[in-house]
Amino acid sequence: MGRFFSPPRRFFSRTPGEGLEIVRHDVSHAALAGFQLAFLSDIHACARFSDTALEALFARVAALDADIVCLGGDLAEDAESLSRLTRFFPLLTPRLGVFACPGNNDHEIDGFSRHVGKYLRLLTNESVRLGGLRLGGVDERKWGRPDARGLFPAGEAVFRVLLAHYPICYDFGAGAKPDLQLSGHTHGGQFNVLGLTPYILPFEPRGHAWISGECTLHGVRTIVSNGVGMSRLCLRVGAPPQAHLVRFTR
């Protein structure tokens, strides 16, 4: 999609999580053939996002049977909703764990890191090696201090994945660039009609080169997710909620 328009199966939605699409992406990498990574972003748990819908969301992601689950930030809009959300994290039992990077909304919740730390590993300007894959995560740029330098050591024989809430280019310093970047934040525009979204008006002072779908940012293959929830207005137009399954093949 990106800045172009392709009519989704569900054009309008007023219920968070309604009409969730699972988008599949294939990555050719022989050393990781058979490995699967699930990615979802911008859940925006709130009073309008019912427990039933949250449970259905996590059950559906769990059913993907991924080896690792990655979250792209903006998990909840307030502390009470975050507490409700974490009740469903035990549904996720990937072999290598659940990881996340922070989003701008997450920084606005007191004790966010402490609350989610019981259920996942929050990667804030750090990376972890998981066999033949190195997963890094950067801080968000509104309230935090993103720093991707040194996340991926040069010369390391691994596949590199970056979790970054904002779909922008990052400075990796003397280190290697990631092979794949997973981002969200834009909600696919949340209102996307014929390719026109708030993000090209511009909605934010610092615009985004891509709004939804796969693209290449400064030489890095990047998946920009529509995310799951909604913010400001409980309405999606032309930007259905998404979760993603990245499958490694030969």
mmCIF file of C-alpha atoms in Angstrom:
data_model
loop_
_atom_site.group_PDB
_atom_site.id
_atom_site.type_symbol
_atom_site.label_atom_id
_atom_site.label_comp_id
_atom_site.label_asym_id
_atom_site.label_seq_id
_atom_site.Cartn_x
_atom_site.Cartn_y
_atom_site.Cartn_z
ATOM 1 C CA MET A 1 0.000 0.000 0.000
ATOM 2 C CA GLY A 2 2.302 2.768 1.221
ATOM 3 C CA ARG A 3 1.120 6.042 -0.226
ATOM 4 C CA PHE A 4 -0.968 4.150 -2.753
ATOM 5 C CA PHE A 5 -4.437 2.804 -2.164
ATOM 6 C CA SER A 6 -5.765 -0.741 -2.347
ATOM 7 C CA PRO A 7 -9.329 -1.192 -1.017
ATOM 8 C CA PRO A 8 -9.249 -3.471 2.071
ATOM 9 C CA ARG A 9 -11.789 -6.205 2.689
ATOM 10 C CA ARG A 10 -13.242 -4.254 5.644
ATOM 11 C CA PHE A 11 -13.302 -0.576 4.778
ATOM 12 C CA PHE A 12 -14.898 0.845 7.951
ATOM 13 C CA SER A 13 -14.406 -0.312 11.538
ATOM 14 C CA ARG A 14 -15.492 1.242 14.829
ATOM 15 C CA THR A 15 -14.558 -1.705 17.076
ATOM 16 C CA PRO A 16 -10.885 -2.131 18.111
ATOM 17 C CA GLY A 17 -9.403 -5.261 16.601
ATOM 18 C CA GLU A 18 -12.404 -5.928 14.355
ATOM 19 C CA GLY A 19 -11.523 -7.517 11.026
ATOM 20 C CA LEU A 20 -7.903 -8.278 11.969
ATOM 21 C CA GLU A 21 -5.863 -9.346 8.947
ATOM 22 C CA ILE A 22 -2.837 -11.652 9.203
ATOM 23 C CA VAL A 23 -0.286 -10.413 6.662
ATOM 24 C CA ARG A 24 2.392 -12.939 5.691
ATOM 25 C CA HIS A 25 5.896 -12.041 4.573
ATOM 26 C CA ASP A 26 8.550 -14.446 3.269
ATOM 27 C CA VAL A 27 12.240 -13.857 3.938
ATOM 28 C CA SER A 28 14.829 -15.942 2.112
ATOM 29 C CA HIS A 29 17.534 -16.982 4.582
ATOM 30 C CA ALA A 30 18.685 -20.606 4.477
ATOM 31 C CA ALA A 31 20.183 -20.668 7.985
ATOM 32 C CA LEU A 32 16.807 -19.766 9.512
ATOM 33 C CA ALA A 33 14.586 -21.779 7.163
ATOM 34 C CA GLY A 34 11.414 -22.792 8.998
ATOM 35 C CA PHE A 35 11.747 -20.050 11.632
ATOM 36 C CA GLN A 36 8.669 -17.857 12.150
ATOM 37 C CA LEU A 37 8.338 -14.427 13.762
ATOM 38 C CA ALA A 38 4.994 -12.831 14.659
ATOM 39 C CA PHE A 39 4.738 -9.047 14.832
ATOM 40 C CA LEU A 40 1.957 -6.796 16.057
ATOM 41 C CA SER A 41 2.001 -3.152 16.970
ATOM 42 C CA ASP A 42 -0.173 -0.362 18.359
ATOM 43 C CA ILE A 43 -2.663 -2.431 20.333
ATOM 44 C CA HIS A 44 -3.791 0.743 22.140
ATOM 45 C CA ALA A 45 -5.663 -1.164 24.830
ATOM 46 C CA CYS A 46 -8.300 1.172 26.248
ATOM 47 C CA ALA A 47 -11.790 1.143 27.750
ATOM 48 C CA ARG A 48 -13.273 0.611 24.270
ATOM 49 C CA PHE A 49 -11.111 -2.490 23.670
ATOM 50 C CA SER A 50 -13.085 -5.221 25.441
ATOM 51 C CA ASP A 51 -11.554 -8.127 27.340
ATOM 52 C CA THR A 52 -13.240 -10.479 24.884
ATOM 53 C CA ALA A 53 -11.596 -8.746 21.925
ATOM 54 C CA LEU A 54 -8.183 -8.641 23.627
ATOM 55 C CA GLU A 55 -8.362 -12.342 24.438
ATOM 56 C CA ALA A 56 -9.354 -13.132 20.846
ATOM 57 C CA LEU A 57 -6.420 -11.054 19.560
ATOM 58 C CA PHE A 58 -3.843 -12.853 21.692
ATOM 59 C CA ALA A 59 -5.354 -16.257 20.982
ATOM 60 C CA ARG A 60 -5.139 -15.602 17.257
ATOM 61 C CA VAL A 61 -1.491 -14.527 17.473
ATOM 62 C CA ALA A 62 -0.698 -17.570 19.626
ATOM 63 C CA ALA A 63 -2.294 -19.798 16.989
ATOM 64 C CA LEU A 64 0.320 -18.620 14.459
ATOM 65 C CA ASP A 65 2.775 -20.839 16.356
ATOM 66 C CA ALA A 66 5.665 -18.419 15.850
ATOM 67 C CA ASP A 67 9.083 -19.018 17.420
ATOM 68 C CA ILE A 68 9.166 -15.439 18.646
ATOM 69 C CA VAL A 69 6.557 -12.694 19.130
ATOM 70 C CA CYS A 70 7.549 -9.041 18.687
ATOM 71 C CA LEU A 71 5.506 -6.012 19.728
ATOM 72 C CA GLY A 72 6.068 -2.623 18.137
ATOM 73 C CA GLY A 73 4.997 -0.347 20.976
ATOM 74 C CA ASP A 74 1.900 1.616 22.056
ATOM 75 C CA LEU A 75 0.485 -1.326 23.963
ATOM 76 C CA ALA A 76 -2.051 0.668 25.987
ATOM 77 C CA GLU A 77 -3.402 4.163 26.525
ATOM 78 C CA ASP A 78 -3.588 4.164 30.338
ATOM 79 C CA ALA A 79 -2.432 2.187 33.362
ATOM 80 C CA GLU A 80 -5.772 0.465 33.959
ATOM 81 C CA SER A 81 -5.979 -0.745 30.363
ATOM 82 C CA LEU A 82 -2.368 -1.936 30.505
ATOM 83 C CA SER A 83 -3.235 -3.974 33.589
ATOM 84 C CA ARG A 84 -6.138 -5.596 31.733
ATOM 85 C CA LEU A 85 -3.952 -6.243 28.704
ATOM 86 C CA THR A 86 -1.234 -8.041 30.650
ATOM 87 C CA ARG A 87 -3.763 -10.624 31.849
ATOM 88 C CA PHE A 88 -3.712 -12.072 28.333
ATOM 89 C CA PHE A 89 0.057 -12.207 27.839
ATOM 90 C CA PRO A 90 0.261 -15.768 29.266
ATOM 91 C CA LEU A 91 -1.619 -16.878 26.123
ATOM 92 C CA LEU A 92 1.593 -16.165 24.202
ATOM 93 C CA THR A 93 4.119 -18.973 24.652
ATOM 94 C CA PRO A 94 6.606 -18.696 21.766
ATOM 95 C CA ARG A 95 9.704 -20.878 22.028
ATOM 96 C CA LEU A 96 12.142 -17.941 22.195
ATOM 97 C CA GLY A 97 9.981 -15.444 24.057
ATOM 98 C CA VAL A 98 8.094 -12.174 23.644
ATOM 99 C CA PHE A 99 9.982 -8.928 22.965
ATOM 100 C CA ALA A 100 8.909 -5.309 22.521
ATOM 101 C CA CYS A 101 10.182 -1.808 21.879
ATOM 102 C CA PRO A 102 8.489 1.176 23.560
ATOM 103 C CA GLY A 103 6.027 3.463 21.807
ATOM 104 C CA ASN A 104 5.195 7.079 22.572
ATOM 105 C CA ASN A 105 2.005 6.172 24.483
ATOM 106 C CA ASP A 106 3.920 3.668 26.613
ATOM 107 C CA HIS A 107 6.197 6.406 27.942
ATOM 108 C CA GLU A 108 3.110 8.232 29.221
ATOM 109 C CA ILE A 109 2.129 5.349 31.541
ATOM 110 C CA ASP A 110 3.813 5.425 34.969
ATOM 111 C CA GLY A 111 5.704 2.222 35.664
ATOM 112 C CA PHE A 112 5.193 0.854 32.156
ATOM 113 C CA SER A 113 8.522 -0.998 32.029
ATOM 114 C CA ARG A 114 7.954 -2.550 35.438
ATOM 115 C CA HIS A 115 4.469 -3.785 34.567
ATOM 116 C CA VAL A 116 5.324 -5.372 31.223
ATOM 117 C CA GLY A 117 8.690 -6.705 32.384
ATOM 118 C CA LYS A 118 6.925 -9.630 34.038
ATOM 119 C CA TYR A 119 5.662 -10.848 30.674
ATOM 120 C CA LEU A 120 8.152 -9.792 28.014
ATOM 121 C CA ARG A 121 11.603 -8.332 27.431
ATOM 122 C CA LEU A 122 11.540 -4.645 26.601
ATOM 123 C CA LEU A 123 14.378 -3.694 24.240
ATOM 124 C CA THR A 124 15.273 -0.013 24.635
ATOM 125 C CA ASN A 125 18.420 0.778 22.647
ATOM 126 C CA GLU A 126 19.705 -2.755 23.121
ATOM 127 C CA SER A 127 19.793 -6.058 21.298
ATOM 128 C CA VAL A 128 19.805 -9.741 22.114
ATOM 129 C CA ARG A 129 21.135 -12.702 20.168
ATOM 130 C CA LEU A 130 18.729 -15.589 19.651
ATOM 131 C CA GLY A 131 20.688 -18.291 17.860
ATOM 132 C CA GLY A 132 21.160 -17.205 14.252
ATOM 133 C CA LEU A 133 19.094 -14.043 14.754
ATOM 134 C CA ARG A 134 19.930 -10.806 16.548
ATOM 135 C CA LEU A 135 16.933 -8.750 17.644
ATOM 136 C CA GLY A 136 17.366 -5.090 18.540
ATOM 137 C CA GLY A 137 14.964 -2.441 19.750
ATOM 138 C CA VAL A 138 15.181 1.352 19.901
ATOM 139 C CA ASP A 139 13.453 3.882 22.098
ATOM 140 C CA GLU A 140 10.693 6.017 20.597
ATOM 141 C CA ARG A 141 11.505 9.580 19.575
ATOM 142 C CA LYS A 142 8.734 11.740 21.115
ATOM 143 C CA TRP A 143 9.523 11.250 24.794
ATOM 144 C CA GLY A 144 12.492 8.894 24.618
ATOM 145 C CA ARG A 145 16.005 8.932 23.202
ATOM 146 C CA PRO A 146 16.405 6.456 20.354
ATOM 147 C CA ASP A 147 19.984 5.309 19.774
ATOM 148 C CA ALA A 148 20.603 2.464 17.336
ATOM 149 C CA ARG A 149 24.393 2.792 17.271
ATOM 150 C CA GLY A 150 26.083 -0.462 18.155
ATOM 151 C CA LEU A 151 22.910 -2.547 18.195
ATOM 152 C CA PHE A 152 24.261 -4.837 15.485
ATOM 153 C CA PRO A 153 27.996 -5.596 15.716
ATOM 154 C CA ALA A 154 29.712 -5.515 12.343
ATOM 155 C CA GLY A 155 30.857 -8.881 11.062
ATOM 156 C CA GLU A 156 28.509 -10.974 13.183
ATOM 157 C CA ALA A 157 27.078 -13.816 11.094
ATOM 158 C CA VAL A 158 23.417 -13.428 12.027
ATOM 159 C CA PHE A 159 20.152 -12.169 10.548
ATOM 160 C CA ARG A 160 19.414 -8.763 12.107
ATOM 161 C CA VAL A 161 15.906 -7.533 13.000
ATOM 162 C CA LEU A 162 15.150 -4.058 14.350
ATOM 163 C CA LEU A 163 12.037 -3.230 16.364
ATOM 164 C CA ALA A 164 11.357 0.495 16.017
ATOM 165 C CA HIS A 165 8.024 2.141 16.799
ATOM 166 C CA TYR A 166 8.520 4.923 14.244
ATOM 167 C CA PRO A 167 8.989 3.978 10.564
ATOM 168 C CA ILE A 168 12.011 6.185 10.012
ATOM 169 C CA CYS A 169 15.703 5.662 9.195
ATOM 170 C CA TYR A 170 18.113 5.217 12.087
ATOM 171 C CA ASP A 171 21.835 5.840 12.533
ATOM 172 C CA PHE A 172 23.646 2.568 13.222
ATOM 173 C CA GLY A 173 27.053 4.183 13.595
ATOM 174 C CA ALA A 174 29.950 1.841 12.881
ATOM 175 C CA GLY A 175 27.701 -1.191 13.339
ATOM 176 C CA ALA A 176 25.796 -3.117 10.703
ATOM 177 C CA LYS A 177 22.353 -2.180 9.442
ATOM 178 C CA PRO A 178 19.460 -4.545 10.146
ATOM 179 C CA ASP A 179 18.267 -6.930 7.464
ATOM 180 C CA LEU A 180 14.664 -6.241 8.449
ATOM 181 C CA GLN A 181 12.940 -3.423 10.335
ATOM 182 C CA LEU A 182 9.511 -3.819 11.967
ATOM 183 C CA SER A 183 7.608 -0.599 12.678
ATOM 184 C CA GLY A 184 4.131 0.759 13.343
ATOM 185 C CA HIS A 185 2.884 4.057 14.805
ATOM 186 C CA THR A 186 1.022 5.294 11.714
ATOM 187 C CA HIS A 187 -1.986 2.936 11.981
ATOM 188 C CA GLY A 188 -1.873 2.809 8.197
ATOM 189 C CA GLY A 189 -3.061 6.404 8.407
ATOM 190 C CA GLN A 190 -6.119 5.159 10.378
ATOM 191 C CA PHE A 191 -8.080 7.153 7.796
ATOM 192 C CA ASN A 192 -6.793 6.132 4.375
ATOM 193 C CA VAL A 193 -8.941 7.078 1.394
ATOM 194 C CA LEU A 194 -7.424 6.874 -2.065
ATOM 195 C CA GLY A 195 -3.991 7.118 -0.456
ATOM 196 C CA LEU A 196 -4.862 10.316 1.423
ATOM 197 C CA THR A 197 -4.140 10.066 5.152
ATOM 198 C CA PRO A 198 -3.507 12.515 8.018
ATOM 199 C CA TYR A 199 0.196 11.660 7.715
ATOM 200 C CA ILE A 200 0.574 13.345 4.338
ATOM 201 C CA LEU A 201 -1.128 16.613 5.398
ATOM 202 C CA PRO A 202 1.190 16.378 7.504
ATOM 203 C CA PHE A 203 -0.329 15.098 10.751
ATOM 204 C CA GLU A 204 3.033 15.219 12.546
ATOM 205 C CA PRO A 205 5.781 17.850 12.218
ATOM 206 C CA ARG A 206 8.249 15.150 11.147
ATOM 207 C CA GLY A 207 6.611 13.209 8.358
ATOM 208 C CA HIS A 208 7.041 9.555 7.430
ATOM 209 C CA ALA A 209 8.291 8.324 4.093
ATOM 210 C CA TRP A 210 5.920 5.339 4.218
ATOM 211 C CA ILE A 211 2.555 4.809 5.870
ATOM 212 C CA SER A 212 1.654 1.138 5.460
ATOM 213 C CA GLY A 213 3.050 -2.063 3.963
ATOM 214 C CA GLU A 214 6.524 -3.079 2.851
ATOM 215 C CA CYS A 215 9.123 -0.587 1.715
ATOM 216 C CA THR A 216 12.861 0.043 1.771
ATOM 217 C CA LEU A 217 14.147 2.712 4.161
ATOM 218 C CA HIS A 218 17.758 3.701 3.555
ATOM 219 C CA GLY A 219 18.514 0.255 2.190
ATOM 220 C CA VAL A 220 16.653 -1.651 4.920
ATOM 221 C CA ARG A 221 13.655 -3.845 4.122
ATOM 222 C CA THR A 222 10.902 -2.474 6.350
ATOM 223 C CA ILE A 223 7.411 -3.621 7.291
ATOM 224 C CA VAL A 224 5.158 -0.766 8.422
ATOM 225 C CA SER A 225 2.115 -2.234 10.144
ATOM 226 C CA ASN A 226 -1.385 -0.753 10.290
ATOM 227 C CA GLY A 227 -1.346 -1.888 13.909
ATOM 228 C CA VAL A 228 -4.320 -3.238 15.822
ATOM 229 C CA GLY A 229 -6.054 -0.539 17.839
ATOM 230 C CA MET A 230 -7.163 3.044 17.360
ATOM 231 C CA SER A 231 -6.282 6.369 18.943
ATOM 232 C CA ARG A 232 -8.109 9.691 19.303
ATOM 233 C CA LEU A 233 -11.167 8.510 17.367
ATOM 234 C CA CYS A 234 -12.570 4.989 17.565
ATOM 235 C CA LEU A 235 -12.748 4.619 13.801
ATOM 236 C CA ARG A 236 -10.688 3.097 11.010
ATOM 237 C CA VAL A 237 -11.362 3.931 7.395
ATOM 238 C CA GLY A 238 -9.472 2.065 4.677
ATOM 239 C CA ALA A 239 -6.783 0.893 7.128
ATOM 240 C CA PRO A 240 -7.814 -2.469 8.613
ATOM 241 C CA PRO A 241 -5.996 -3.769 11.706
ATOM 242 C CA GLN A 242 -3.085 -6.091 11.035
ATOM 243 C CA ALA A 243 -0.797 -8.636 12.626
ATOM 244 C CA HIS A 244 2.145 -10.061 10.698
ATOM 245 C CA LEU A 245 3.847 -13.409 10.301
ATOM 246 C CA VAL A 246 7.396 -13.363 8.928
ATOM 247 C CA ARG A 247 8.385 -16.794 7.570
ATOM 248 C CA PHE A 248 12.001 -17.662 6.796
ATOM 249 C CA THR A 249 12.547 -19.874 3.769
ATOM 250 C CA ARG A 250 15.441 -21.291 1.775
#
